[in-house]
Amino acid sequence: MQPAPRREVFILGLTRAGKVFRPSDWAERLAGALSCFRPEGMVGSIGTPIGYSPYCVPNRIDGVKCVIVSEALRDVEPMAWDFVMNFARDNHLRTKE
């Protein structure tokens, strides 16, 4: 039996009131803050480009900035998961699963 796929949470750059969240680079900043959380064995070396964690990636959906957060982040670092979810809640951002 194959394990169920991990849930992903989409944090949208729209507030519950329908306003665009600012600053305009919020998604890149949030994903950048979590870039150090990576699967075991996935490490960079000299010359490796800086990148985002596969657990927290900025994106656009229908022209709206968002951050896609994998539930696997909770297993890697529960405090990082709480940080991201609290960011969305504290800033009144819309979320989708």
PDB file of C-alpha atoms in Angstrom:
ATOM      1  CA  MET A   1       0.000   0.000   0.000  1.00  0.00           C
ATOM      2  CA  GLN A   2       1.334   3.414  -0.981  1.00  0.00           C
ATOM      3  CA  PRO A   3       1.241   6.229   1.590  1.00  0.00           C
ATOM      4  CA  ALA A   4      -1.202   9.063   1.000  1.00  0.00           C
ATOM      5  CA  PRO A   5       0.338  12.068  -0.739  1.00  0.00           C
ATOM      6  CA  ARG A   6       1.282  14.970   1.492  1.00  0.00           C
ATOM      7  CA  ARG A   7      -1.180  17.787   1.733  1.00  0.00           C
ATOM      8  CA  GLU A   8      -0.138  21.163   0.356  1.00  0.00           C
ATOM      9  CA  VAL A   9      -1.407  24.476   1.655  1.00  0.00           C
ATOM     10  CA  PHE A  10      -1.568  27.419  -0.727  1.00  0.00           C
ATOM     11  CA  ILE A  11      -1.157  30.766   1.003  1.00  0.00           C
ATOM     12  CA  LEU A  12      -2.581  33.326  -1.382  1.00  0.00           C
ATOM     13  CA  GLY A  13      -1.493  36.943  -1.604  1.00  0.00           C
ATOM     14  CA  LEU A  14      -5.063  38.106  -1.054  1.00  0.00           C
ATOM     15  CA  THR A  15      -6.492  39.088   2.281  1.00  0.00           C
ATOM     16  CA  ARG A  16      -9.855  37.799   3.425  1.00  0.00           C
ATOM     17  CA  ALA A  17     -11.151  41.294   2.577  1.00  0.00           C
ATOM     18  CA  GLY A  18     -10.019  40.779  -1.045  1.00  0.00           C
ATOM     19  CA  LYS A  19      -7.062  43.189  -1.025  1.00  0.00           C
ATOM     20  CA  VAL A  20      -3.682  42.355  -2.564  1.00  0.00           C
ATOM     21  CA  PHE A  21      -1.136  41.679   0.173  1.00  0.00           C
ATOM     22  CA  ARG A  22       1.921  43.919   0.266  1.00  0.00           C
ATOM     23  CA  PRO A  23       4.883  44.186  -0.075  1.00  0.00           C
ATOM     24  CA  SER A  24       4.919  42.818  -3.594  1.00  0.00           C
ATOM     25  CA  ASP A  25       7.809  40.432  -2.837  1.00  0.00           C
ATOM     26  CA  TRP A  26       6.213  38.896   0.277  1.00  0.00           C
ATOM     27  CA  ALA A  27       6.100  35.368  -1.227  1.00  0.00           C
ATOM     28  CA  GLU A  28       9.808  35.361  -2.106  1.00  0.00           C
ATOM     29  CA  ARG A  29      10.702  36.725   1.337  1.00  0.00           C
ATOM     30  CA  LEU A  30       8.634  34.122   3.170  1.00  0.00           C
ATOM     31  CA  ALA A  31       9.963  31.231   1.063  1.00  0.00           C
ATOM     32  CA  GLY A  32      13.495  32.596   1.396  1.00  0.00           C
ATOM     33  CA  ALA A  33      13.222  32.619   5.188  1.00  0.00           C
ATOM     34  CA  LEU A  34      12.454  28.886   5.062  1.00  0.00           C
ATOM     35  CA  SER A  35      14.988  27.957   2.368  1.00  0.00           C
ATOM     36  CA  CYS A  36      17.230  26.131   4.839  1.00  0.00           C
ATOM     37  CA  PHE A  37      14.603  23.458   5.556  1.00  0.00           C
ATOM     38  CA  ARG A  38      15.303  20.686   3.070  1.00  0.00           C
ATOM     39  CA  PRO A  39      14.959  16.917   2.890  1.00  0.00           C
ATOM     40  CA  GLU A  40      17.766  14.970   4.531  1.00  0.00           C
ATOM     41  CA  GLY A  41      20.681  14.508   2.184  1.00  0.00           C
ATOM     42  CA  MET A  42      19.733  17.506   0.047  1.00  0.00           C
ATOM     43  CA  VAL A  43      22.596  19.897   0.626  1.00  0.00           C
ATOM     44  CA  GLY A  44      24.240  22.511  -1.478  1.00  0.00           C
ATOM     45  CA  SER A  45      27.900  22.833  -2.252  1.00  0.00           C
ATOM     46  CA  ILE A  46      30.153  25.561  -3.548  1.00  0.00           C
ATOM     47  CA  GLY A  47      28.752  26.724  -6.836  1.00  0.00           C
ATOM     48  CA  THR A  48      25.257  25.431  -6.093  1.00  0.00           C
ATOM     49  CA  PRO A  49      22.731  28.177  -6.699  1.00  0.00           C
ATOM     50  CA  ILE A  50      20.760  29.419  -3.742  1.00  0.00           C
ATOM     51  CA  GLY A  51      17.232  28.153  -3.988  1.00  0.00           C
ATOM     52  CA  TYR A  52      14.004  27.632  -2.129  1.00  0.00           C
ATOM     53  CA  SER A  53      13.150  24.678   0.025  1.00  0.00           C
ATOM     54  CA  PRO A  54      10.955  22.131  -1.737  1.00  0.00           C
ATOM     55  CA  TYR A  55       8.675  22.458   1.303  1.00  0.00           C
ATOM     56  CA  CYS A  56       7.936  26.163   0.764  1.00  0.00           C
ATOM     57  CA  VAL A  57       7.940  27.563  -2.761  1.00  0.00           C
ATOM     58  CA  PRO A  58       6.714  30.912  -4.118  1.00  0.00           C
ATOM     59  CA  ASN A  59       4.459  30.733  -7.158  1.00  0.00           C
ATOM     60  CA  ARG A  60       1.589  32.429  -8.995  1.00  0.00           C
ATOM     61  CA  ILE A  61      -1.893  31.056  -9.441  1.00  0.00           C
ATOM     62  CA  ASP A  62      -4.264  32.903 -11.765  1.00  0.00           C
ATOM     63  CA  GLY A  63      -2.017  35.966 -11.520  1.00  0.00           C
ATOM     64  CA  VAL A  64      -2.036  35.983  -7.702  1.00  0.00           C
ATOM     65  CA  LYS A  65       1.217  35.520  -5.801  1.00  0.00           C
ATOM     66  CA  CYS A  66       1.189  32.597  -3.423  1.00  0.00           C
ATOM     67  CA  VAL A  67       3.405  30.296  -1.411  1.00  0.00           C
ATOM     68  CA  ILE A  68       2.903  26.548  -1.661  1.00  0.00           C
ATOM     69  CA  VAL A  69       3.741  24.861   1.642  1.00  0.00           C
ATOM     70  CA  SER A  70       4.065  21.097   1.925  1.00  0.00           C
ATOM     71  CA  GLU A  71       2.743  19.476   5.074  1.00  0.00           C
ATOM     72  CA  ALA A  72       6.048  17.560   5.128  1.00  0.00           C
ATOM     73  CA  LEU A  73       7.569  20.745   6.608  1.00  0.00           C
ATOM     74  CA  ARG A  74       5.674  19.958   9.817  1.00  0.00           C
ATOM     75  CA  ASP A  75       7.629  16.690  10.173  1.00  0.00           C
ATOM     76  CA  VAL A  76      10.963  18.333   9.403  1.00  0.00           C
ATOM     77  CA  GLU A  77      10.495  21.346  11.692  1.00  0.00           C
ATOM     78  CA  PRO A  78       7.163  21.890  13.466  1.00  0.00           C
ATOM     79  CA  MET A  79       8.145  25.431  14.488  1.00  0.00           C
ATOM     80  CA  ALA A  80       8.722  26.389  10.829  1.00  0.00           C
ATOM     81  CA  TRP A  81       5.281  25.003   9.925  1.00  0.00           C
ATOM     82  CA  ASP A  82       3.720  27.014  12.766  1.00  0.00           C
ATOM     83  CA  PHE A  83       5.609  30.120  11.631  1.00  0.00           C
ATOM     84  CA  VAL A  84       4.203  29.894   8.096  1.00  0.00           C
ATOM     85  CA  MET A  85       0.654  29.110   9.208  1.00  0.00           C
ATOM     86  CA  ASN A  86       0.740  31.910  11.792  1.00  0.00           C
ATOM     87  CA  PHE A  87       2.045  34.305   9.124  1.00  0.00           C
ATOM     88  CA  ALA A  88      -1.010  33.549   7.002  1.00  0.00           C
ATOM     89  CA  ARG A  89      -3.387  33.853   9.950  1.00  0.00           C
ATOM     90  CA  ASP A  90      -1.840  37.035  11.394  1.00  0.00           C
ATOM     91  CA  ASN A  91      -1.936  38.761   7.999  1.00  0.00           C
ATOM     92  CA  HIS A  92      -5.496  37.578   7.252  1.00  0.00           C
ATOM     93  CA  LEU A  93      -4.369  35.793   4.082  1.00  0.00           C
ATOM     94  CA  ARG A  94      -6.558  33.348   2.240  1.00  0.00           C
ATOM     95  CA  THR A  95      -5.447  29.743   2.236  1.00  0.00           C
ATOM     96  CA  LYS A  96      -6.450  26.682   0.188  1.00  0.00           C
ATOM     97  CA  GLU A  97      -5.574  23.025   0.403  1.00  0.00           C
TER      98      GLU A  97
END
